[in-house]
Structure formats: structure tokens, C-alpha cells
Coordinates of C-alpha atoms in Angstrom, one line a residue:
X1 CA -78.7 32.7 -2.7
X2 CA -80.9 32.9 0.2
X3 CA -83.8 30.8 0.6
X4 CA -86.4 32.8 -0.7
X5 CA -90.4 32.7 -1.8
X6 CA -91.2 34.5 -5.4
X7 CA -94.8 34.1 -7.2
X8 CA -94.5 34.6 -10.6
X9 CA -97.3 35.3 -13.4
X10 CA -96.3 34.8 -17.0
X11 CA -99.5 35.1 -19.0
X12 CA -102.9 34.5 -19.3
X13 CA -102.6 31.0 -21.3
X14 CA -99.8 29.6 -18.8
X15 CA -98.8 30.5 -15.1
X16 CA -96.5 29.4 -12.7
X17 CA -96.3 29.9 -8.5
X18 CA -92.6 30.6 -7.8
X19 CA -91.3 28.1 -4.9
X20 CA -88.6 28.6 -2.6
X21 CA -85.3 28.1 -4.0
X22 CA -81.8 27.9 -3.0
X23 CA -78.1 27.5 -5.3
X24 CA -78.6 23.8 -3.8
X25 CA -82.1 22.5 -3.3
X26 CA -82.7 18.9 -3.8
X27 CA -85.2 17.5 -6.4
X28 CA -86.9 14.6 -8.0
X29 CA -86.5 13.5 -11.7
X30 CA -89.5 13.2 -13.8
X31 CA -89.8 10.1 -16.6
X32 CA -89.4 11.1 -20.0
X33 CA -92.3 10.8 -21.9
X34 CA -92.0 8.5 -25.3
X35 CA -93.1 11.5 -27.6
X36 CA -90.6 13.7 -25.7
X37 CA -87.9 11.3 -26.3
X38 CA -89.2 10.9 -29.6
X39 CA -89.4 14.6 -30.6
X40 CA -85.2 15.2 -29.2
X41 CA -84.6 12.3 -31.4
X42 CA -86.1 13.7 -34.5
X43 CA -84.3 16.9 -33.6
X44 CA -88.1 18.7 -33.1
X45 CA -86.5 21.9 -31.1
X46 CA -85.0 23.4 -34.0
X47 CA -82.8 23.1 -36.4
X48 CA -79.1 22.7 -35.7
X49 CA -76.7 25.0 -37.4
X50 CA -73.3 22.0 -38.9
X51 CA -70.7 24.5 -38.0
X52 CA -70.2 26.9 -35.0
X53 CA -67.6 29.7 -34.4
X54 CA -64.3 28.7 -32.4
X55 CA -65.0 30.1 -29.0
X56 CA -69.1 29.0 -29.1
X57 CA -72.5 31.3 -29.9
X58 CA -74.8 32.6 -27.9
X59 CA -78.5 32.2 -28.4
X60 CA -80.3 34.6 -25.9
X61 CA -79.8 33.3 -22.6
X62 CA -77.9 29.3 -24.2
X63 CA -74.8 29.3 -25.3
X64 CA -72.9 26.6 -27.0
X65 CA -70.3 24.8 -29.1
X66 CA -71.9 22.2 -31.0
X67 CA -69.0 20.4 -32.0
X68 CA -65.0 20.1 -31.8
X69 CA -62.1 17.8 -31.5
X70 CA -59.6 17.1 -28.8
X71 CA -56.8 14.8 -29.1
X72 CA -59.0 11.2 -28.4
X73 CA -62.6 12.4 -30.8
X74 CA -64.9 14.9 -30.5
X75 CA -66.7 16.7 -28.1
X76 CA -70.2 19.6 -27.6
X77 CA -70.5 22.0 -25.2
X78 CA -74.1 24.2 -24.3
X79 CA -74.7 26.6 -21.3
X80 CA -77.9 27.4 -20.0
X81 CA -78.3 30.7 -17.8
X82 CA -81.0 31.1 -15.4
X83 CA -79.5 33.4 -12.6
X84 CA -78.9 37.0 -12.9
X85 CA -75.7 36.5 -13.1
X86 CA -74.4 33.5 -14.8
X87 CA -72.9 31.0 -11.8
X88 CA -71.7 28.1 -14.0
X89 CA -68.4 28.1 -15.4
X90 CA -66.5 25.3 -17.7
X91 CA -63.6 24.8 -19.6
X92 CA -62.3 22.0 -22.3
X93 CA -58.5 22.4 -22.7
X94 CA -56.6 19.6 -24.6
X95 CA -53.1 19.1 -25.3
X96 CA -49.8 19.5 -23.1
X97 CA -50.9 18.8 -19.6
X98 CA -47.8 20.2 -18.2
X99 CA -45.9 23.0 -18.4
X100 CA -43.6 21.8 -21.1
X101 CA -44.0 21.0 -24.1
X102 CA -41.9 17.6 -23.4
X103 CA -44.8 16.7 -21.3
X104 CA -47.7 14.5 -21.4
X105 CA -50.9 15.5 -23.8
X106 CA -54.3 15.2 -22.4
X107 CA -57.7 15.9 -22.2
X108 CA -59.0 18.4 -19.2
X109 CA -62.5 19.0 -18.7
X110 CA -63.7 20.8 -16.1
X111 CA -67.4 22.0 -14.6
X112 CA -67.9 24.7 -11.8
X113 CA -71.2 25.6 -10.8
X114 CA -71.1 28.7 -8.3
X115 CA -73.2 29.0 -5.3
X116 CA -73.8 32.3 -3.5
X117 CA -72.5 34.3 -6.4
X118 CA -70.2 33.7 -9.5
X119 CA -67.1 34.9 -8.1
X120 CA -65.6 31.3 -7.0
X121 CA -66.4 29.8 -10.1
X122 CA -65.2 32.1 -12.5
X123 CA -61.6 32.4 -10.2
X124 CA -61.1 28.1 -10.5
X125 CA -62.5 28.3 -14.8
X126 CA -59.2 30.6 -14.5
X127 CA -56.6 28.8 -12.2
X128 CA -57.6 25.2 -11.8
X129 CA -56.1 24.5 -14.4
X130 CA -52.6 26.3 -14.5
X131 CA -52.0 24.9 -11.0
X132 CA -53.0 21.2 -12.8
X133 CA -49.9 22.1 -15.6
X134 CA -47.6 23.2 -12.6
X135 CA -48.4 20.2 -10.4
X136 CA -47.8 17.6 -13.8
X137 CA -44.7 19.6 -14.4
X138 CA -43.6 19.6 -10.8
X139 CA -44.5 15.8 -10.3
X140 CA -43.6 14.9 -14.2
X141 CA -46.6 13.2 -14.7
X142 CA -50.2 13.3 -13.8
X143 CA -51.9 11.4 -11.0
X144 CA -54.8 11.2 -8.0
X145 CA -52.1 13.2 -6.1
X146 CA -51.2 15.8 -8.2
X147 CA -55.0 16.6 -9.1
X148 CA -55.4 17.0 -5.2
X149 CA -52.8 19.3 -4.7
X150 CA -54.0 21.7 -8.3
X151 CA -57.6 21.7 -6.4
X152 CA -55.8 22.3 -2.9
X153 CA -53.6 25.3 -4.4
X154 CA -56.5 26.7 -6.0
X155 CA -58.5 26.8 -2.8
X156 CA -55.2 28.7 -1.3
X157 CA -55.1 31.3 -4.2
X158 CA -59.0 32.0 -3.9
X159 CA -59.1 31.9 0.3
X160 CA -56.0 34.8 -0.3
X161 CA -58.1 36.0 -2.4
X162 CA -61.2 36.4 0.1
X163 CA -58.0 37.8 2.9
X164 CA -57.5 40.4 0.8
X165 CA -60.9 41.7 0.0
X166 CA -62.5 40.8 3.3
X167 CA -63.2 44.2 5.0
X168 CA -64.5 46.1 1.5
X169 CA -66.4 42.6 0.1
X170 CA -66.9 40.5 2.9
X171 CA -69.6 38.5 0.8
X172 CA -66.8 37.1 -1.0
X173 CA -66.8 34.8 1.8
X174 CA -70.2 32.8 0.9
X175 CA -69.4 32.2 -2.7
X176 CA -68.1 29.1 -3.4
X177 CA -67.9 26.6 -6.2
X178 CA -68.2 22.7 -6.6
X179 CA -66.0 21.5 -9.0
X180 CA -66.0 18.3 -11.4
X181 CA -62.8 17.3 -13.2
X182 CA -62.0 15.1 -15.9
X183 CA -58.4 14.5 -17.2
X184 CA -57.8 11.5 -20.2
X185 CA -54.3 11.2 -20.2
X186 CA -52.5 7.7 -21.7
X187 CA -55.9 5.6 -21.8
X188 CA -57.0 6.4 -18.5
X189 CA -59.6 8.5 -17.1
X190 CA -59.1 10.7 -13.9
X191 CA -62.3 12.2 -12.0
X192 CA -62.0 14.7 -9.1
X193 CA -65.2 15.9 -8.2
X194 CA -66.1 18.6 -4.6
X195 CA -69.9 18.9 -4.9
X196 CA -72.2 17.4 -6.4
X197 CA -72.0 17.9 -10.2
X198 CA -71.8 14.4 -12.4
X199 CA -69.8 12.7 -15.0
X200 CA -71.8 9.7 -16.6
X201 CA -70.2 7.3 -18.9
X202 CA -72.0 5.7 -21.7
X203 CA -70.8 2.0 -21.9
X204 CA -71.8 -0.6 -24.8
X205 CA -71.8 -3.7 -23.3
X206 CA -73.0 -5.6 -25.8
X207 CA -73.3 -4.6 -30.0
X208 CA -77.1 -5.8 -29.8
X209 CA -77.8 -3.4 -27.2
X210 CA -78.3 0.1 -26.2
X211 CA -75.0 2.1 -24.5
X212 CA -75.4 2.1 -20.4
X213 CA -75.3 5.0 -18.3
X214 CA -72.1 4.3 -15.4
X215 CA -71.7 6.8 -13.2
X216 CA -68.5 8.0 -12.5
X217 CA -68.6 10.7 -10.3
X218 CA -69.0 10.6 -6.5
X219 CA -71.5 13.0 -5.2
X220 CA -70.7 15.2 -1.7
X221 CA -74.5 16.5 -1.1
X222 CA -76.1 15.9 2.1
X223 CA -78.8 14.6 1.0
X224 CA -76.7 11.3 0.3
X225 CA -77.1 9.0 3.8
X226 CA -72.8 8.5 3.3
X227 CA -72.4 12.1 3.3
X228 CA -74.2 12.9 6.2
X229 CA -72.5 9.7 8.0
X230 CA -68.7 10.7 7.1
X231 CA -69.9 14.8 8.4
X232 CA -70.7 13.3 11.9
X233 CA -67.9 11.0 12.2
X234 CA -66.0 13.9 11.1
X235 CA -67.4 16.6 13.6
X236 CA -68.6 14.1 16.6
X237 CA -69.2 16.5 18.6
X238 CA -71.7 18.6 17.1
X239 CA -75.5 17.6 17.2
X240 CA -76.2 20.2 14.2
X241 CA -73.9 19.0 11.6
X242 CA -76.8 18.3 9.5
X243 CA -79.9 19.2 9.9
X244 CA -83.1 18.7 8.0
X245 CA -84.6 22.2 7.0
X246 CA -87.8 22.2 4.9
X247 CA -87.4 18.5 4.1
X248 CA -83.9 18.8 2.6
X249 CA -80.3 17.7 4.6
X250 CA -78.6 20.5 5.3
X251 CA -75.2 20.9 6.5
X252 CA -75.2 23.2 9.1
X253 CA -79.1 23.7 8.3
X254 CA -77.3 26.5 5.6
X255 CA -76.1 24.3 2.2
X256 CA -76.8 20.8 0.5
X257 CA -72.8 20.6 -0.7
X258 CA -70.5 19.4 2.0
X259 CA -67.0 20.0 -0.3
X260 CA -66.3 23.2 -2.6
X261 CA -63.4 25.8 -3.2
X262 CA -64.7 29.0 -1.8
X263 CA -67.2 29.0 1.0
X264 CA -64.6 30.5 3.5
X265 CA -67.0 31.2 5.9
X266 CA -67.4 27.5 6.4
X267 CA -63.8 26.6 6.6
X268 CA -62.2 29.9 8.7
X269 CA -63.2 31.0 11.7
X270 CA -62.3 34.3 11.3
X271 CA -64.9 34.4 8.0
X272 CA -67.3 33.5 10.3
X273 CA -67.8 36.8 11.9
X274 CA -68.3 40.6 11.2
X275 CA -68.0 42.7 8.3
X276 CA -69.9 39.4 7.1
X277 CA -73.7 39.7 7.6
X278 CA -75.4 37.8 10.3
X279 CA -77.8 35.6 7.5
X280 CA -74.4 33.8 6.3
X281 CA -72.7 33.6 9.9
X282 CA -72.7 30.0 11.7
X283 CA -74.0 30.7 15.6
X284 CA -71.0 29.1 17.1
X285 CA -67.6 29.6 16.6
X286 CA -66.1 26.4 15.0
X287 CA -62.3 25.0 15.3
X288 CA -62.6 23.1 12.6
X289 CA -63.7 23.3 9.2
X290 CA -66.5 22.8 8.6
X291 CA -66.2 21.3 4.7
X292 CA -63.5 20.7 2.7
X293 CA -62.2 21.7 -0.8
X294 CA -60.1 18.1 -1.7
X295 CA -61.7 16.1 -4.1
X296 CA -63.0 12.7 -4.3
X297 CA -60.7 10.5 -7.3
X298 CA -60.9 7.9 -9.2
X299 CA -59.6 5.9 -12.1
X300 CA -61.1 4.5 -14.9
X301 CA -58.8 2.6 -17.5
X302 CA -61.0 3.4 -21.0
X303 CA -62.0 0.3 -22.2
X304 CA -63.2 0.1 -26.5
X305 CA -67.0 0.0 -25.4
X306 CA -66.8 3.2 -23.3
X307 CA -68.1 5.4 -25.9
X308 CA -68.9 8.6 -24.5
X309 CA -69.0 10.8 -21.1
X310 CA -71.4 13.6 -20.0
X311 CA -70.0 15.9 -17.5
X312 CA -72.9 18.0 -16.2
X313 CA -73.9 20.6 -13.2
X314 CA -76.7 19.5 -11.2
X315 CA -78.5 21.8 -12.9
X316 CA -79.1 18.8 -15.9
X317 CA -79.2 16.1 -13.4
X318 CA -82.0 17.8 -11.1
X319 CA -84.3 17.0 -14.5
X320 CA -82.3 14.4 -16.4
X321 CA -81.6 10.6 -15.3
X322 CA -78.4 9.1 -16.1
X323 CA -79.9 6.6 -18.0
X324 CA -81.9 9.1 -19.6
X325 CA -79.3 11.2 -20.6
X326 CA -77.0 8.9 -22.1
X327 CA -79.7 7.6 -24.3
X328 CA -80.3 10.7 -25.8
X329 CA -76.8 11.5 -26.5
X330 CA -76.5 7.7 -28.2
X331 CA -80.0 8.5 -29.8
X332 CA -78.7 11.6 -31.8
X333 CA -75.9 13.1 -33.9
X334 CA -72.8 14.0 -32.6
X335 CA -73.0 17.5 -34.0
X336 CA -75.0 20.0 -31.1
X337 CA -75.9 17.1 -28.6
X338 CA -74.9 18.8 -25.9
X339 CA -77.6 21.4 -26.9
X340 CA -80.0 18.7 -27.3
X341 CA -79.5 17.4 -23.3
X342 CA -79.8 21.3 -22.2
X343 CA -83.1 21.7 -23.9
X344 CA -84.5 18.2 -22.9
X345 CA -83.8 19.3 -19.3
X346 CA -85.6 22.7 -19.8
X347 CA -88.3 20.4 -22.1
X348 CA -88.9 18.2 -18.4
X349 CA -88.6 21.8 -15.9
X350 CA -91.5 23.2 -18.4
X351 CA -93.3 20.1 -17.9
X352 CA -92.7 20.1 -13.9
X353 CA -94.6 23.5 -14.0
X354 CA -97.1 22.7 -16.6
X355 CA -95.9 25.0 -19.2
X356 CA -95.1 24.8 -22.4
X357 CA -91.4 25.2 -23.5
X358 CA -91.6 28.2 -25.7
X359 CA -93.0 30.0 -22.6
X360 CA -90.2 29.1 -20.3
X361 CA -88.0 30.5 -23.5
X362 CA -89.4 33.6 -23.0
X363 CA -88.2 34.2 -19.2
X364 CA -85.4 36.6 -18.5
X365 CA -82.6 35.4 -16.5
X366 CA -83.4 36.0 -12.9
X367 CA -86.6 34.9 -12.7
X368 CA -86.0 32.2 -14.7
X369 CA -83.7 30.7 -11.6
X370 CA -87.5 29.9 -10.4
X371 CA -87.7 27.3 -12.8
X372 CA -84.5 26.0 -13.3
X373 CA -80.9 26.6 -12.3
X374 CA -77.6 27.3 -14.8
X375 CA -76.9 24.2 -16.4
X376 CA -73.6 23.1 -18.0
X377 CA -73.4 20.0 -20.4
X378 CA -69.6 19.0 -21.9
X379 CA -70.0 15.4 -24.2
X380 CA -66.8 14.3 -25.1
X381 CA -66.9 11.4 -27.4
X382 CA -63.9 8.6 -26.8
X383 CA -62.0 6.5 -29.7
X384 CA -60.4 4.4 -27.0
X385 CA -58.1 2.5 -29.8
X386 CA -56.6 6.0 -31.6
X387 CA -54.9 7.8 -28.9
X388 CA -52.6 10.3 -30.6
X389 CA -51.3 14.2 -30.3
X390 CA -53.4 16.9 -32.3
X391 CA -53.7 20.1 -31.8
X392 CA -54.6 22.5 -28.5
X393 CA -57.8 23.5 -27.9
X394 CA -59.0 25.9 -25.3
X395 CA -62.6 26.6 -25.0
X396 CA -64.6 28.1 -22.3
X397 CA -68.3 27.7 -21.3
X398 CA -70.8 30.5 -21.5
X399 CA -69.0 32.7 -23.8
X400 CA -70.3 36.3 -22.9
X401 CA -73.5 35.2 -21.2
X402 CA -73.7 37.7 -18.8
X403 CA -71.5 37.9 -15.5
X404 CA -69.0 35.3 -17.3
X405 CA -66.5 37.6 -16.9
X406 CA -63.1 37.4 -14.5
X407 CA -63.3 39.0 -10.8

């Protein structure tokens, strides 16, 4: 989305001045408040439904799974839409992590939040994952390595993709997607993450005390000093890697992510030029690319203290501190607490505006992107010591919340 300015009125007992907004704008948490805490603990937002239909529900613009197993414990999933067109995508697949049956089982989780359009997003929530059962199969096992190569062939597929479509949807060539991957296979977690979604583990370091938020996840946003250092090492020679534009790191003074899958225009030359319009083009022609679509890995051996993990877009961590988040998950039932971190986020972007919740409720997708973006929650729950085989679960995100549909 472009950078745009949008005032909007909602009545006369609450209003709200629209600011300018961006698919990656950078923002401040806020402190929960003790009586906010308070009211998600003693479940104040509603009741919660025990059972839920196999592929999720949809409530208005949320959708969710409250509860379910995979093969290690249980897991919830909730969706939040706030654009037009929904631009975060997830999945939650567990069992045979290969392409035969002979192969390893595992747990895949995975969290795309779309930039520029949907497109990207929806294309990995379909392939990432075959190309992470042909690598296993092809490598016989599953490793840093062959999750690198599933995000590398999936970039391949979707820049083909963009090839083929370029002169009647040249567009296609600003959508992009960053992508958060978690894999538990044989007592150790994998995380691959382009962009600048976030897995946080809840750790219990001690029975007498509350769990502790560990962040997993290494962030590629530009708004991170690190970032910005490894762009200009990377691309010495340009002065206008990153820029600051209205107080927030840019690279090329166009988006906060510097790694995705999609975003041709930023990695091709020849996407960098007509049919595309001139408001996506970069002025000079680059030889290089400007970012990249291979993750960031690492390994985490599941200890019996790590109890959960939240995998979330930005769009829950723009409202939501990791501390924060993990103790509402350890603060409530198991059962819809993925539902409870969407709606303490929205609780907190009401609050940012001075409105109340139900009011916020009330606005249509769209407009709502004012206020807050898509946001994506998966909570899978971890019984470190009772690793075994069950059976294979495939759920994705969003359900039928509009534009969750394939290409």
C-alpha cells in the first residue's frame, strides 16, 4: 500500500483522525493496563465457544480455531482482517514432513503477512510447504539447509510466476510476503524467518515463577541498527540504501522489510521498469538485488520448561510485548487463547485511538487498516517429554475471510 493520509469519523460519542499508513510502518507498544490484563484473564470479551469446527469459524471480520492437536500438544489459531483484502496467510500442518510416509513426522507452522497485495502470501500458504516435503525427501531429513532451499524454490516458482503475468499484471511485481517458519521435528525446534514477523517462546525457568518471554525469531526490518548495517555493507556503494522517510528507516526510502518472497521489483532489474507504474519503480537501475528472500535459521533443542510458542505477524507485535504476550497466554485456558491475544491487541489499538473496543468492532475492513493491520496468532503448546506420531492435521488461517482465496 502506498503511503497515504485518510481522516475518518465514526460517530458522535468516539472519533478517530486516520494517519498515514503503509503494509510496514513502525510503531511503539503501549503498557497493558492491570484492569485490561485483568479483564483477558477473567475472559471479559466474551464467552468462548469449547469446541470449533475442523477448518476454524469466522466471526465477522476474526476468524479462528480455538483449539487442536498436533503430534507434540495442542495448539489455537485466530485471524484478524483489517485490509480490504485479507494480506495474512498461515498454515499448521503436522505429520509426515517428507514426501513419504517412511519419513520423519513433524510439526510445520508457518505465518505470511502480504505486503502490497495478497497475492505473494496466499502463493507461499500454498507451496512453502510442498517444496519443505520435497526438500526432506530429497535430503532424507530435515535441516537449516533444506529449509533454505524450500524458501529459495518457493521464491523461484512465485518470480516465474510474476514472468509470466508481467505485461497483463505488472503489479504482481510489488506484492511480496515475509514469511516466519517453524518446524518441530525429533525434539528440536527450526525457525526460518524473511521479515519481520515473530515467534516467542514461553520458558519456565523456575516452578515459583511466571513463564518468560524468549524470543526466537530474528527480525529483518530496517528499523533494526543491524539491519541497516548488514544493507550497507551489502550495497557499499549506494548512499540511499536506507533512508529515513517520515521518521521511519526505509530501505530504499520505499519498505521497512529488507527480506521477503515476492517483491520482484526489488530483486530484478527488469521488474524495475515499465508496464510497472512509476510510484513502485526504484530511480536507478540496480545490478544487484536489492533484498533477499533466504531466511535467517536457528535451532532450538526443546528443553521440559519450554512450554509454549507464539508465532505472530507484526500486526500483534506492533500492540503486544513479548513479555506481554506470553503472560496472557500462561494467564488463560488453553482452549481460544489465540483469540484472546488477537483481541488484547485490538483491546491496546482501541486504546491508542481513544476508543472503546466495541467501536473499533464495528469498522469494516478497509478502513479498519487505519487502525490496525491483519494480524495472525498460531499458539502451539509443547510436551517436550511425549514426542510421538498422531494423526495429520492441515489447517489454514483465515478460513473464507475475504480475498483468502488462491491466485
Amino acid at each position: 500500500m502506498l503511503f497515504t493520509f485518510v481522516n475518518a469519523c465514526l460517530n458522535s460519542e468516539s472519533w478517530v483522525c486516520g494517519v498515514g499508513i503503509d503494509e510496514k510502518i513502525g510503531s511503539h507498544n503501549i503498557v497493558i493496563s492491570t484492569d485490561l490484563m485483568n479483564d483477558l484473564i477473567a475472559g471479559s470479551f466474551g464467552s468462548i465457544p469449547g469446541s470449533d469446527d475442523a477448518n476454524g469459524r469466522l466471526d465477522g471480520l476474526l476468524w479462528y480455531k480455538d483449539s487442536g492437536n498436533h503430534i507434540t500438544g495442542e495448539f489455537s489459531m485466530a485471524v484478524v482482517q483489517a485490509n480490504s483484502l485479507l494480506e495474512d496467510h498461515s498454515q499448521l500442518e503436522s505429520g509426515p514432513i517428507s514426501l513419504h510416509d517412511s519419513g520423519p513426522e513433524a510439526t510445520f507452522v508457518g505465518v505470511y503477512d502480504g505486503h502490497g497485495g495478497p497475492e505473494a502470501a496466499r502463493f507461499v500458504n500454498e507451496r512453502l510447504f510442498y517444496h519443505m516435503r520435497r526438500c526432506t525427501s530429497e535430503q532424507r531429513g530435515i535441516s537449516p539447509d533444506v529449509i533454505t532451499k524450500a524458501f529459495v524454490a518457493t521464491e523461484e516458482e512465485f518470480l516465474g510466476l510474476v514472468q509470466e503475468q508481467w505485461k497483463n499484471k505488472p503489479q504482481i511485481a510489488s506484492v511480496g510476503a515475509c514469511c516466519l517458519v517453524g518446524v518441530i521435528c525429533n525434539g528440536l525446534l527450526y525457525v526460518a524467518n524473511a521479515g519481520d514477523s515473530r515467534v516467542v517462546l514461553g520458558r519456565l525457568e523456575s516452578p515459583f515463577k511466571e513463564p518468560k518471554a524468549v524470543q526466537l525469531s530474528s527480525e529483518h526490518n530496517a528499523s533494526i541498527e543491524s539491519v541497516r548495517d548488514e544493507l550497507r555493507l551489502l550495497h557499499p556503494n549506494d548512499p540511499n540504501i536506507v533512508v529515513l522517510k517520515h521518521k521511519v528507516w526505509r530501505v530504499k526510502g520505499i519498505i521497512q522489510v529488507s527480506r521477503s518472497i515476492g517483491d520482484a521489483y526489488l530483486k530484478r532489474a527488469e521488474f524495475n521498469e515499465e508496464p510497472l507504474l512509476p510510484k513502485f519503480r526504484v530511480a536507478e537501475r540496480f545490478e544487484k538485488p536489492i533484498m533477499r528472500a533466504e531466511p535467517t535459521i536457528t535451532v532450538h533443542k526443546i528443553h521440559p520448561e519450554d512450554q509454549f510458542l507464539i508465532f505472530a505477524s507484526d500486526g500483534l507485535w506492533e500492540h503486544l510485548s513479548n513479555q506481554e504476550a506470553v503472560d496472557i497466554v500462561n494467564s488463560c485456558p488453553r482452549n481460544a487463547v489465540a483469540r484472546r491475544l488477537v483481541k488484547a491487541a485490538l483491546q491496546v489499538a482501541a486504546k491508542k485511538r481513544e476508543m472503546r473496543y466495541s467501536d473499533l468492532e464495528k469498522i469494516e475492513r478497509g478502513i479498519r487498516r487505519h487502525f490496525h493491520d491483519d494480524i495472525t496468532v498460531i499458539v502451539v503448546f509443547l510436551h517436550a517429554a511425549n514426542f510421538g506420531v498422531g494423526t495429520p492435521v492441515s489447517v489454514k488461517g483465515g478460513g473464507h475471510l475475504s480475498g483468502n482465496a488462491f491466485l
